[in-house]
Amino acid sequence: MIDFIEEAQNIEDQIIEWRRELHKIPEVGLETPKTRKFIENELDKMDIKYETGYAENGLVALIEKEDNQEEYKTFAIRTDMDGLEVKEETGLPFSSEHEGKMHACGHDAHMAMALGAAKIISENREEFGGNIKILFQPGEEGAGGGEQMVKDGALKNPDVDAIIGLHIGGIFDKVGPGKIGVGDGPMMACIDKFQMKVIGKGGHGAMPNTGVDPIAISASIIENIQTLISREISPVRPGVISVCQINGGSAFNVIPGEVTMKGTARFIHQKEREEISNRFEEMCRKIAESRNAELEFEYEYGYPPLVNPAEFTNFFKECAQDLLNNEDVIQLEEPIMGGEDMAYYLREVPGTFFFLGGQKEVEGEFHGHHNSKFDIDENVFWKGTALFTKTAYEWFRKN
Ligand SMILES: [Zn+2]
Ligand SMILES: [Zn+2]
């Protein structure tokens, strides 16, 4: 039996060092070749084999159980690799060396913790009762890397039987530094996008009767779409629609010819997502038509809702309680309306996505995810690594 806390704490400095090196070289979307190269080098040093060709710059490391992999089950650890188009302002000595790009969400730490798990597992190979895959995935922040990894076969050959992933930082208020947040059922929302163009007829601001005012019509649309949430889905089933961008007009006395709007719609359950996405266009179109305007409308499905299956999640929670103090393992009762493309893997195989609290102050205050002064607490990294390895170990014992 391995002492997972001791193993992880023994390599804590190394995990922190990996994170700092990765923090210096943030890359965005699926374009993460330097990050891939870094991971490849580290895996080479550990003598762990891997395959590339997933989601452009993703890779899958495989720590096999002896030769005959068919007889064994396979457990996967998933991590994301991408940063954001943010100009870093933390002042950290290991700040981004890539102008205008930053690891402002903590994915640098995710990779470092997963590398730590790779190291512990590969050095204790015989203790684990099956194959372990470690999925390094680019493009979490909107580029759909997770979906692409699944399409490119990251969960196949050998087939993955269960998967685990985490997010560090300050996503849930009640998951403070060093605490673990875990919840089953739908935990994160889908991330859908919509855009529309209201086409009226421009004219003089003093003579609206001679035109069709797309600004007044857009105002009606914006107000009315909120009733999709408040009147058309159950009040106890979460949903949100936000118009986040609106453009139209160029002068104080000219009614423009058209107005464009963009926004996001989020649901925790697929049922409401389907119902509202259908009704959405119909409502906007009827409003526009009733006012003699035309409408162009597009609704695009993004990441699906993230659902943690109860059985695996309860098993994970027991592992976490076994490893850490009980009070450090927080049961999450409510989902959040943010999204995650870990959802794609969890549609295919059982597993769980959990949260590791660990924000750090910069200039005396906390700055949220995606902020140019976002930072994370390096003292909690060993916990992520210990949890990855402990869960894999226990899962093989149980299955
Ligand atoms: Zn993010
Ligand atoms: Zn993130």
mmCIF file of N, CA and C in Angstrom, residues 70-199:
data_model
loop_
_atom_site.group_PDB
_atom_site.id
_atom_site.type_symbol
_atom_site.label_atom_id
_atom_site.label_comp_id
_atom_site.label_asym_id
_atom_site.label_seq_id
_atom_site.Cartn_x
_atom_site.Cartn_y
_atom_site.Cartn_z
ATOM 1 N N GLU A 70 -5.148 -6.067 -22.621
ATOM 2 C CA GLU A 70 -6.571 -6.415 -22.836
ATOM 3 C C GLU A 70 -7.251 -6.926 -21.564
ATOM 4 N N GLU A 71 -6.480 -7.591 -20.728
ATOM 5 C CA GLU A 71 -7.087 -8.209 -19.555
ATOM 6 C C GLU A 71 -7.375 -7.201 -18.444
ATOM 7 N N TYR A 72 -6.788 -6.067 -18.559
ATOM 8 C CA TYR A 72 -6.894 -5.108 -17.461
ATOM 9 C C TYR A 72 -7.839 -3.954 -17.798
ATOM 10 N N LYS A 73 -8.356 -3.393 -16.760
ATOM 11 C CA LYS A 73 -9.177 -2.192 -16.955
ATOM 12 C C LYS A 73 -8.273 -0.970 -17.052
ATOM 13 N N THR A 74 -8.867 0.116 -17.541
ATOM 14 C CA THR A 74 -8.073 1.334 -17.746
ATOM 15 C C THR A 74 -8.741 2.520 -17.072
ATOM 16 N N PHE A 75 -7.957 3.217 -16.283
ATOM 17 C CA PHE A 75 -8.440 4.388 -15.556
ATOM 18 C C PHE A 75 -7.749 5.618 -16.141
ATOM 19 N N ALA A 76 -8.512 6.696 -16.352
ATOM 20 C CA ALA A 76 -7.919 7.885 -16.975
ATOM 21 C C ALA A 76 -7.950 9.095 -16.043
ATOM 22 N N ILE A 77 -6.888 9.893 -16.171
ATOM 23 C CA ILE A 77 -6.812 11.195 -15.500
ATOM 24 C C ILE A 77 -6.784 12.227 -16.614
ATOM 25 N N ARG A 78 -7.664 13.218 -16.540
ATOM 26 C CA ARG A 78 -7.721 14.203 -17.624
ATOM 27 C C ARG A 78 -7.278 15.566 -17.132
ATOM 28 N N THR A 79 -6.495 16.251 -17.957
ATOM 29 C CA THR A 79 -6.111 17.617 -17.642
ATOM 30 C C THR A 79 -6.152 18.474 -18.895
ATOM 31 N N ASP A 80 -6.386 19.756 -18.710
ATOM 32 C CA ASP A 80 -6.423 20.687 -19.849
ATOM 33 C C ASP A 80 -5.104 21.448 -19.923
ATOM 34 N N MET A 81 -4.796 22.008 -21.096
ATOM 35 C CA MET A 81 -3.462 22.562 -21.356
ATOM 36 C C MET A 81 -3.452 24.038 -21.721
ATOM 37 N N ASP A 82 -4.593 24.620 -22.009
ATOM 38 C CA ASP A 82 -4.608 25.948 -22.642
ATOM 39 C C ASP A 82 -4.711 27.115 -21.662
ATOM 40 N N GLY A 83 -4.135 28.234 -22.091
ATOM 41 C CA GLY A 83 -4.281 29.493 -21.371
ATOM 42 C C GLY A 83 -5.271 30.401 -22.094
ATOM 43 N N LEU A 84 -5.149 31.703 -21.834
ATOM 44 C CA LEU A 84 -6.126 32.662 -22.353
ATOM 45 C C LEU A 84 -5.446 33.873 -22.991
ATOM 46 N N GLU A 85 -6.202 34.575 -23.798
ATOM 47 C CA GLU A 85 -5.717 35.832 -24.389
ATOM 48 C C GLU A 85 -5.863 36.942 -23.353
ATOM 49 N N VAL A 86 -5.008 36.894 -22.364
ATOM 50 C CA VAL A 86 -5.027 37.888 -21.282
ATOM 51 C C VAL A 86 -3.586 38.339 -21.075
ATOM 52 N N LYS A 87 -3.400 39.627 -20.885
ATOM 53 C CA LYS A 87 -2.050 40.140 -20.627
ATOM 54 C C LYS A 87 -1.791 40.076 -19.123
ATOM 55 N N GLU A 88 -0.825 39.268 -18.739
ATOM 56 C CA GLU A 88 -0.585 39.008 -17.311
ATOM 57 C C GLU A 88 -0.114 40.247 -16.559
ATOM 58 N N GLU A 89 -0.688 40.445 -15.352
ATOM 59 C CA GLU A 89 -0.292 41.579 -14.511
ATOM 60 C C GLU A 89 -0.062 41.152 -13.063
ATOM 61 N N THR A 90 0.369 39.904 -12.870
ATOM 62 C CA THR A 90 0.566 39.417 -11.502
ATOM 63 C C THR A 90 1.889 39.899 -10.914
ATOM 64 N N GLY A 91 2.865 40.195 -11.766
ATOM 65 C CA GLY A 91 4.187 40.559 -11.273
ATOM 66 C C GLY A 91 4.985 39.364 -10.758
ATOM 67 N N LEU A 92 4.509 38.137 -10.985
ATOM 68 C CA LEU A 92 5.218 36.941 -10.517
ATOM 69 C C LEU A 92 6.543 36.792 -11.257
ATOM 70 N N PRO A 93 7.559 36.271 -10.562
ATOM 71 C CA PRO A 93 8.870 36.110 -11.237
ATOM 72 C C PRO A 93 8.809 35.133 -12.410
ATOM 73 N N PHE A 94 7.819 34.253 -12.405
ATOM 74 C CA PHE A 94 7.689 33.291 -13.516
ATOM 75 C C PHE A 94 6.499 33.659 -14.416
ATOM 76 N N SER A 95 6.251 34.953 -14.546
ATOM 77 C CA SER A 95 5.131 35.435 -15.384
ATOM 78 C C SER A 95 5.264 34.980 -16.832
ATOM 79 N N SER A 96 4.177 35.104 -17.535
ATOM 80 C CA SER A 96 4.113 34.706 -18.948
ATOM 81 C C SER A 96 5.194 35.377 -19.780
ATOM 82 N N GLU A 97 5.842 34.561 -20.595
ATOM 83 C CA GLU A 97 6.815 35.099 -21.548
ATOM 84 C C GLU A 97 6.181 35.267 -22.920
ATOM 85 N N HIS A 98 4.905 34.931 -23.010
ATOM 86 C CA HIS A 98 4.179 35.076 -24.279
ATOM 87 C C HIS A 98 3.273 36.305 -24.192
ATOM 88 N N GLU A 99 3.634 37.308 -24.919
ATOM 89 C CA GLU A 99 2.918 38.590 -24.890
ATOM 90 C C GLU A 99 1.413 38.410 -25.133
ATOM 91 N N GLY A 100 0.622 38.953 -24.209
ATOM 92 C CA GLY A 100 -0.835 38.913 -24.403
ATOM 93 C C GLY A 100 -1.480 37.572 -24.121
ATOM 94 N N LYS A 101 -0.718 36.634 -23.576
ATOM 95 C CA LYS A 101 -1.286 35.326 -23.232
ATOM 96 C C LYS A 101 -0.934 34.991 -21.788
ATOM 97 N N MET A 102 -1.854 34.269 -21.157
ATOM 98 C CA MET A 102 -1.636 33.984 -19.728
ATOM 99 C C MET A 102 -2.374 32.716 -19.298
ATOM 100 N N HIS A 103 -1.753 31.972 -18.398
ATOM 101 C CA HIS A 103 -2.485 30.899 -17.715
ATOM 102 C C HIS A 103 -3.273 31.565 -16.593
ATOM 103 N N ALA A 104 -4.444 32.041 -16.925
ATOM 104 C CA ALA A 104 -5.251 32.795 -15.963
ATOM 105 C C ALA A 104 -6.426 31.977 -15.448
ATOM 106 N N CYS A 105 -6.349 30.651 -15.622
ATOM 107 C CA CYS A 105 -7.448 29.810 -15.115
ATOM 108 C C CYS A 105 -6.917 28.681 -14.242
ATOM 109 N N GLY A 106 -5.593 28.461 -14.297
ATOM 110 C CA GLY A 106 -5.014 27.408 -13.452
ATOM 111 C C GLY A 106 -4.710 26.109 -14.183
ATOM 112 N N HIS A 107 -4.841 26.106 -15.507
ATOM 113 C CA HIS A 107 -4.594 24.863 -16.246
ATOM 114 C C HIS A 107 -3.111 24.456 -16.179
ATOM 115 N N ASP A 108 -2.231 25.444 -15.936
ATOM 116 C CA ASP A 108 -0.814 25.123 -15.730
ATOM 117 C C ASP A 108 -0.654 24.198 -14.519
ATOM 118 N N ALA A 109 -1.404 24.493 -13.464
ATOM 119 C CA ALA A 109 -1.360 23.656 -12.259
ATOM 120 C C ALA A 109 -1.977 22.284 -12.516
ATOM 121 N N HIS A 110 -3.046 22.246 -13.316
ATOM 122 C CA HIS A 110 -3.673 20.948 -13.625
ATOM 123 C C HIS A 110 -2.653 20.013 -14.279
ATOM 124 N N MET A 111 -1.912 20.563 -15.252
ATOM 125 C CA MET A 111 -0.907 19.733 -15.938
ATOM 126 C C MET A 111 0.178 19.275 -14.970
ATOM 127 N N ALA A 112 0.622 20.202 -14.112
ATOM 128 C CA ALA A 112 1.684 19.858 -13.163
ATOM 129 C C ALA A 112 1.227 18.758 -12.203
ATOM 130 N N MET A 113 -0.003 18.858 -11.726
ATOM 131 C CA MET A 113 -0.518 17.837 -10.803
ATOM 132 C C MET A 113 -0.657 16.489 -11.504
ATOM 133 N N ALA A 114 -1.060 16.531 -12.782
ATOM 134 C CA ALA A 114 -1.196 15.279 -13.547
ATOM 135 C C ALA A 114 0.178 14.666 -13.819
ATOM 136 N N LEU A 115 1.174 15.503 -14.090
ATOM 137 C CA LEU A 115 2.536 14.985 -14.269
ATOM 138 C C LEU A 115 3.026 14.341 -12.974
ATOM 139 N N GLY A 116 2.675 14.972 -11.858
ATOM 140 C CA GLY A 116 3.031 14.394 -10.558
ATOM 141 C C GLY A 116 2.410 13.018 -10.388
ATOM 142 N N ALA A 117 1.149 12.895 -10.789
ATOM 143 C CA ALA A 117 0.479 11.585 -10.703
ATOM 144 C C ALA A 117 1.173 10.583 -11.620
ATOM 145 N N ALA A 118 1.545 11.033 -12.825
ATOM 146 C CA ALA A 118 2.233 10.142 -13.772
ATOM 147 C C ALA A 118 3.509 9.596 -13.142
ATOM 148 N N LYS A 119 4.227 10.467 -12.461
ATOM 149 C CA LYS A 119 5.495 10.075 -11.848
ATOM 150 C C LYS A 119 5.278 9.026 -10.742
ATOM 151 N N ILE A 120 4.328 9.321 -9.875
ATOM 152 C CA ILE A 120 4.076 8.384 -8.768
ATOM 153 C C ILE A 120 3.588 7.031 -9.293
ATOM 154 N N ILE A 121 2.695 7.088 -10.265
ATOM 155 C CA ILE A 121 2.140 5.830 -10.792
ATOM 156 C C ILE A 121 3.225 5.024 -11.518
ATOM 157 N N SER A 122 4.029 5.710 -12.328
ATOM 158 C CA SER A 122 5.034 4.958 -13.084
ATOM 159 C C SER A 122 6.102 4.360 -12.175
ATOM 160 N N GLU A 123 6.358 5.035 -11.057
ATOM 161 C CA GLU A 123 7.363 4.500 -10.127
ATOM 162 C C GLU A 123 6.795 3.400 -9.224
ATOM 163 N N ASN A 124 5.472 3.290 -9.225
ATOM 164 C CA ASN A 124 4.834 2.260 -8.385
ATOM 165 C C ASN A 124 3.886 1.400 -9.224
ATOM 166 N N ARG A 125 4.260 1.233 -10.470
ATOM 167 C CA ARG A 125 3.442 0.545 -11.464
ATOM 168 C C ARG A 125 2.781 -0.734 -10.936
ATOM 169 N N GLU A 126 3.559 -1.557 -10.256
ATOM 170 C CA GLU A 126 3.044 -2.882 -9.850
ATOM 171 C C GLU A 126 1.945 -2.779 -8.787
ATOM 172 N N GLU A 127 1.850 -1.624 -8.128
ATOM 173 C CA GLU A 127 0.817 -1.457 -7.088
ATOM 174 C C GLU A 127 -0.565 -1.169 -7.670
ATOM 175 N N PHE A 128 -0.602 -0.746 -8.918
ATOM 176 C CA PHE A 128 -1.883 -0.370 -9.534
ATOM 177 C C PHE A 128 -2.413 -1.545 -10.357
ATOM 178 N N GLY A 129 -3.693 -1.846 -10.143
ATOM 179 C CA GLY A 129 -4.252 -3.060 -10.740
ATOM 180 C C GLY A 129 -4.716 -2.955 -12.180
ATOM 181 N N GLY A 130 -4.200 -2.001 -12.944
ATOM 182 C CA GLY A 130 -4.622 -1.901 -14.345
ATOM 183 C C GLY A 130 -3.846 -0.823 -15.068
ATOM 184 N N ASN A 131 -4.326 -0.485 -16.271
ATOM 185 C CA ASN A 131 -3.655 0.546 -17.085
ATOM 186 C C ASN A 131 -4.109 1.940 -16.663
ATOM 187 N N ILE A 132 -3.196 2.881 -16.759
ATOM 188 C CA ILE A 132 -3.569 4.271 -16.479
ATOM 189 C C ILE A 132 -3.252 5.117 -17.694
ATOM 190 N N LYS A 133 -4.242 5.902 -18.083
ATOM 191 C CA LYS A 133 -4.029 6.854 -19.171
ATOM 192 C C LYS A 133 -4.063 8.260 -18.582
ATOM 193 N N ILE A 134 -3.213 9.122 -19.102
ATOM 194 C CA ILE A 134 -3.294 10.523 -18.697
ATOM 195 C C ILE A 134 -3.532 11.349 -19.941
ATOM 196 N N LEU A 135 -4.683 12.012 -19.950
ATOM 197 C CA LEU A 135 -5.102 12.779 -21.125
ATOM 198 C C LEU A 135 -4.716 14.243 -20.940
ATOM 199 N N PHE A 136 -3.882 14.736 -21.821
ATOM 200 C CA PHE A 136 -3.536 16.159 -21.832
ATOM 201 C C PHE A 136 -4.278 16.789 -22.998
ATOM 202 N N GLN A 137 -5.154 17.708 -22.694
ATOM 203 C CA GLN A 137 -6.092 18.215 -23.691
ATOM 204 C C GLN A 137 -5.988 19.720 -23.884
ATOM 205 N N PRO A 138 -5.772 20.179 -25.120
ATOM 206 C CA PRO A 138 -5.788 21.626 -25.362
ATOM 207 C C PRO A 138 -7.240 22.111 -25.519
ATOM 208 N N GLY A 139 -7.388 23.413 -25.661
ATOM 209 C CA GLY A 139 -8.685 23.961 -26.092
ATOM 210 C C GLY A 139 -9.852 23.782 -25.153
ATOM 211 N N GLU A 140 -9.624 23.895 -23.836
ATOM 212 C CA GLU A 140 -10.785 23.826 -22.933
ATOM 213 C C GLU A 140 -11.584 25.113 -22.960
ATOM 214 N N GLU A 141 -10.886 26.243 -23.113
ATOM 215 C CA GLU A 141 -11.542 27.561 -23.004
ATOM 216 C C GLU A 141 -12.307 27.923 -24.283
ATOM 217 N N GLY A 142 -13.158 27.041 -24.731
ATOM 218 C CA GLY A 142 -14.032 27.386 -25.846
ATOM 219 C C GLY A 142 -13.742 26.695 -27.159
ATOM 220 N N ALA A 143 -12.550 26.142 -27.325
ATOM 221 C CA ALA A 143 -12.204 25.545 -28.623
ATOM 222 C C ALA A 143 -12.682 24.095 -28.778
ATOM 223 N N GLY A 144 -13.255 23.552 -27.722
ATOM 224 C CA GLY A 144 -13.822 22.208 -27.843
ATOM 225 C C GLY A 144 -12.786 21.090 -27.909
ATOM 226 N N GLY A 145 -11.668 21.265 -27.216
ATOM 227 C CA GLY A 145 -10.625 20.236 -27.220
ATOM 228 C C GLY A 145 -11.108 18.893 -26.688
ATOM 229 N N GLY A 146 -11.947 18.940 -25.666
ATOM 230 C CA GLY A 146 -12.434 17.698 -25.058
ATOM 231 C C GLY A 146 -13.236 16.867 -26.047
ATOM 232 N N GLU A 147 -14.115 17.519 -26.770
ATOM 233 C CA GLU A 147 -14.931 16.821 -27.770
ATOM 234 C C GLU A 147 -14.022 16.194 -28.831
ATOM 235 N N GLN A 148 -13.018 16.967 -29.242
ATOM 236 C CA GLN A 148 -12.099 16.491 -30.279
ATOM 237 C C GLN A 148 -11.268 15.304 -29.784
ATOM 238 N N MET A 149 -10.836 15.357 -28.547
ATOM 239 C CA MET A 149 -10.068 14.244 -27.969
ATOM 240 C C MET A 149 -10.901 12.950 -28.032
ATOM 241 N N VAL A 150 -12.173 13.067 -27.668
ATOM 242 C CA VAL A 150 -13.044 11.883 -27.684
ATOM 243 C C VAL A 150 -13.201 11.388 -29.121
ATOM 244 N N LYS A 151 -13.436 12.306 -30.057
ATOM 245 C CA LYS A 151 -13.582 11.921 -31.476
ATOM 246 C C LYS A 151 -12.313 11.272 -32.009
ATOM 247 N N ASP A 152 -11.166 11.767 -31.550
ATOM 248 C CA ASP A 152 -9.889 11.231 -32.030
ATOM 249 C C ASP A 152 -9.477 9.943 -31.314
ATOM 250 N N GLY A 153 -10.351 9.468 -30.444
ATOM 251 C CA GLY A 153 -10.120 8.137 -29.862
ATOM 252 C C GLY A 153 -9.327 8.091 -28.578
ATOM 253 N N ALA A 154 -9.269 9.212 -27.858
ATOM 254 C CA ALA A 154 -8.485 9.232 -26.614
ATOM 255 C C ALA A 154 -9.023 8.245 -25.567
ATOM 256 N N LEU A 155 -10.314 7.897 -25.686
ATOM 257 C CA LEU A 155 -10.886 6.968 -24.700
ATOM 258 C C LEU A 155 -10.836 5.518 -25.197
ATOM 259 N N LYS A 156 -10.192 5.303 -26.352
ATOM 260 C CA LYS A 156 -10.152 3.954 -26.938
ATOM 261 C C LYS A 156 -8.744 3.374 -26.879
ATOM 262 N N ASN A 157 -8.671 2.067 -27.010
ATOM 263 C CA ASN A 157 -7.423 1.337 -27.264
ATOM 264 C C ASN A 157 -6.255 1.704 -26.347
ATOM 265 N N PRO A 158 -6.182 1.249 -25.136
ATOM 266 C CA PRO A 158 -7.223 0.471 -24.461
ATOM 267 C C PRO A 158 -8.396 1.366 -24.036
ATOM 268 N N ASP A 159 -9.578 0.751 -24.002
ATOM 269 C CA ASP A 159 -10.781 1.528 -23.686
ATOM 270 C C ASP A 159 -10.768 1.993 -22.225
ATOM 271 N N VAL A 160 -11.094 3.245 -22.051
ATOM 272 C CA VAL A 160 -11.120 3.833 -20.697
ATOM 273 C C VAL A 160 -12.414 3.413 -19.985
ATOM 274 N N ASP A 161 -12.284 2.951 -18.741
ATOM 275 C CA ASP A 161 -13.445 2.493 -17.974
ATOM 276 C C ASP A 161 -13.947 3.528 -16.982
ATOM 277 N N ALA A 162 -13.079 4.448 -16.592
ATOM 278 C CA ALA A 162 -13.484 5.511 -15.662
ATOM 279 C C ALA A 162 -12.507 6.670 -15.814
ATOM 280 N N ILE A 163 -12.984 7.864 -15.464
ATOM 281 C CA ILE A 163 -12.135 9.048 -15.689
ATOM 282 C C ILE A 163 -12.305 10.056 -14.558
ATOM 283 N N ILE A 164 -11.241 10.777 -14.292
ATOM 284 C CA ILE A 164 -11.304 11.785 -13.236
ATOM 285 C C ILE A 164 -10.601 13.057 -13.707
ATOM 286 N N GLY A 165 -11.093 14.190 -13.241
ATOM 287 C CA GLY A 165 -10.468 15.464 -13.581
ATOM 288 C C GLY A 165 -10.774 16.472 -12.487
ATOM 289 N N LEU A 166 -10.032 17.564 -12.466
ATOM 290 C CA LEU A 166 -10.287 18.556 -11.420
ATOM 291 C C LEU A 166 -10.136 19.967 -11.955
ATOM 292 N N HIS A 167 -10.655 20.913 -11.197
ATOM 293 C CA HIS A 167 -10.362 22.316 -11.451
ATOM 294 C C HIS A 167 -9.909 22.972 -10.162
ATOM 295 N N ILE A 168 -8.802 23.679 -10.262
ATOM 296 C CA ILE A 168 -8.266 24.392 -9.096
ATOM 297 C C ILE A 168 -8.822 25.818 -9.086
ATOM 298 N N GLY A 169 -8.718 26.483 -7.930
ATOM 299 C CA GLY A 169 -9.013 27.919 -7.901
ATOM 300 C C GLY A 169 -10.146 28.283 -6.971
ATOM 301 N N GLY A 170 -10.943 29.256 -7.401
ATOM 302 C CA GLY A 170 -11.984 29.789 -6.533
ATOM 303 C C GLY A 170 -13.358 29.737 -7.177
ATOM 304 N N ILE A 171 -13.668 28.599 -7.788
ATOM 305 C CA ILE A 171 -14.926 28.494 -8.537
ATOM 306 C C ILE A 171 -16.127 28.436 -7.593
ATOM 307 N N PHE A 172 -15.989 27.677 -6.495
ATOM 308 C CA PHE A 172 -17.064 27.620 -5.492
ATOM 309 C C PHE A 172 -16.581 28.339 -4.228
ATOM 310 N N ASP A 173 -17.352 29.323 -3.769
ATOM 311 C CA ASP A 173 -16.961 30.087 -2.578
ATOM 312 C C ASP A 173 -16.675 29.191 -1.382
ATOM 313 N N LYS A 174 -17.520 28.166 -1.244
ATOM 314 C CA LYS A 174 -17.376 27.384 -0.012
ATOM 315 C C LYS A 174 -16.231 26.380 -0.055
ATOM 316 N N VAL A 175 -15.587 26.264 -1.231
ATOM 317 C CA VAL A 175 -14.421 25.380 -1.321
ATOM 318 C C VAL A 175 -13.168 26.249 -1.169
ATOM 319 N N GLY A 176 -12.823 26.509 0.093
ATOM 320 C CA GLY A 176 -11.690 27.393 0.390
ATOM 321 C C GLY A 176 -10.359 26.727 0.086
ATOM 322 N N PRO A 177 -9.260 27.439 0.319
ATOM 323 C CA PRO A 177 -7.935 26.907 0.008
ATOM 324 C C PRO A 177 -7.681 25.543 0.653
ATOM 325 N N GLY A 178 -7.251 24.616 -0.153
ATOM 326 C CA GLY A 178 -6.929 23.283 0.344
ATOM 327 C C GLY A 178 -8.115 22.362 0.518
ATOM 328 N N LYS A 179 -9.320 22.881 0.289
ATOM 329 C CA LYS A 179 -10.512 22.041 0.434
ATOM 330 C C LYS A 179 -10.864 21.399 -0.905
ATOM 331 N N ILE A 180 -11.587 20.294 -0.813
ATOM 332 C CA ILE A 180 -12.021 19.577 -2.007
ATOM 333 C C ILE A 180 -13.529 19.719 -2.115
ATOM 334 N N GLY A 181 -14.021 20.148 -3.271
ATOM 335 C CA GLY A 181 -15.468 20.239 -3.501
ATOM 336 C C GLY A 181 -15.898 19.106 -4.410
ATOM 337 N N VAL A 182 -16.939 18.407 -3.966
ATOM 338 C CA VAL A 182 -17.407 17.285 -4.775
ATOM 339 C C VAL A 182 -18.925 17.240 -4.759
ATOM 340 N N GLY A 183 -19.510 16.993 -5.919
ATOM 341 C CA GLY A 183 -20.966 16.920 -5.995
ATOM 342 C C GLY A 183 -21.370 15.977 -7.095
ATOM 343 N N ASP A 184 -22.528 15.316 -6.907
ATOM 344 C CA ASP A 184 -22.980 14.411 -7.962
ATOM 345 C C ASP A 184 -24.198 14.987 -8.664
ATOM 346 N N GLY A 185 -24.497 14.412 -9.824
ATOM 347 C CA GLY A 185 -25.583 14.935 -10.650
ATOM 348 C C GLY A 185 -25.057 16.053 -11.524
ATOM 349 N N PRO A 186 -25.973 16.869 -12.096
ATOM 350 C CA PRO A 186 -25.528 17.958 -12.970
ATOM 351 C C PRO A 186 -24.804 19.021 -12.146
ATOM 352 N N MET A 187 -23.568 19.294 -12.462
ATOM 353 C CA MET A 187 -22.759 20.225 -11.664
ATOM 354 C C MET A 187 -22.400 21.503 -12.408
ATOM 355 N N MET A 188 -22.367 21.431 -13.737
ATOM 356 C CA MET A 188 -22.034 22.630 -14.500
ATOM 357 C C MET A 188 -22.957 22.699 -15.722
ATOM 358 N N ALA A 189 -23.131 23.909 -16.221
ATOM 359 C CA ALA A 189 -24.126 24.144 -17.275
ATOM 360 C C ALA A 189 -23.557 23.920 -18.673
ATOM 361 N N CYS A 190 -24.467 23.855 -19.628
ATOM 362 C CA CYS A 190 -24.043 23.895 -21.026
ATOM 363 C C CYS A 190 -23.633 25.332 -21.353
ATOM 364 N N ILE A 191 -22.849 25.482 -22.400
ATOM 365 C CA ILE A 191 -22.418 26.834 -22.798
ATOM 366 C C ILE A 191 -22.897 27.060 -24.225
ATOM 367 N N ASP A 192 -24.123 27.530 -24.378
ATOM 368 C CA ASP A 192 -24.646 27.768 -25.725
ATOM 369 C C ASP A 192 -24.496 29.238 -26.097
ATOM 370 N N LYS A 193 -24.480 29.444 -27.408
ATOM 371 C CA LYS A 193 -24.270 30.796 -27.944
ATOM 372 C C LYS A 193 -25.426 31.157 -28.847
ATOM 373 N N PHE A 194 -25.830 32.410 -28.861
ATOM 374 C CA PHE A 194 -26.802 32.819 -29.879
ATOM 375 C C PHE A 194 -26.393 34.162 -30.441
ATOM 376 N N GLN A 195 -26.823 34.392 -31.660
ATOM 377 C CA GLN A 195 -26.645 35.723 -32.235
ATOM 378 C C GLN A 195 -27.795 36.008 -33.170
ATOM 379 N N MET A 196 -28.150 37.256 -33.264
ATOM 380 C CA MET A 196 -29.255 37.618 -34.163
ATOM 381 C C MET A 196 -29.036 39.004 -34.740
ATOM 382 N N LYS A 197 -29.706 39.197 -35.882
ATOM 383 C CA LYS A 197 -29.678 40.516 -36.514
ATOM 384 C C LYS A 197 -31.127 40.936 -36.757
ATOM 385 N N VAL A 198 -31.496 42.070 -36.207
ATOM 386 C CA VAL A 198 -32.834 42.616 -36.431
ATOM 387 C C VAL A 198 -32.710 43.621 -37.575
ATOM 388 N N ILE A 199 -33.384 43.308 -38.673
ATOM 389 C CA ILE A 199 -33.250 44.163 -39.857
ATOM 390 C C ILE A 199 -34.516 45.003 -40.034
#
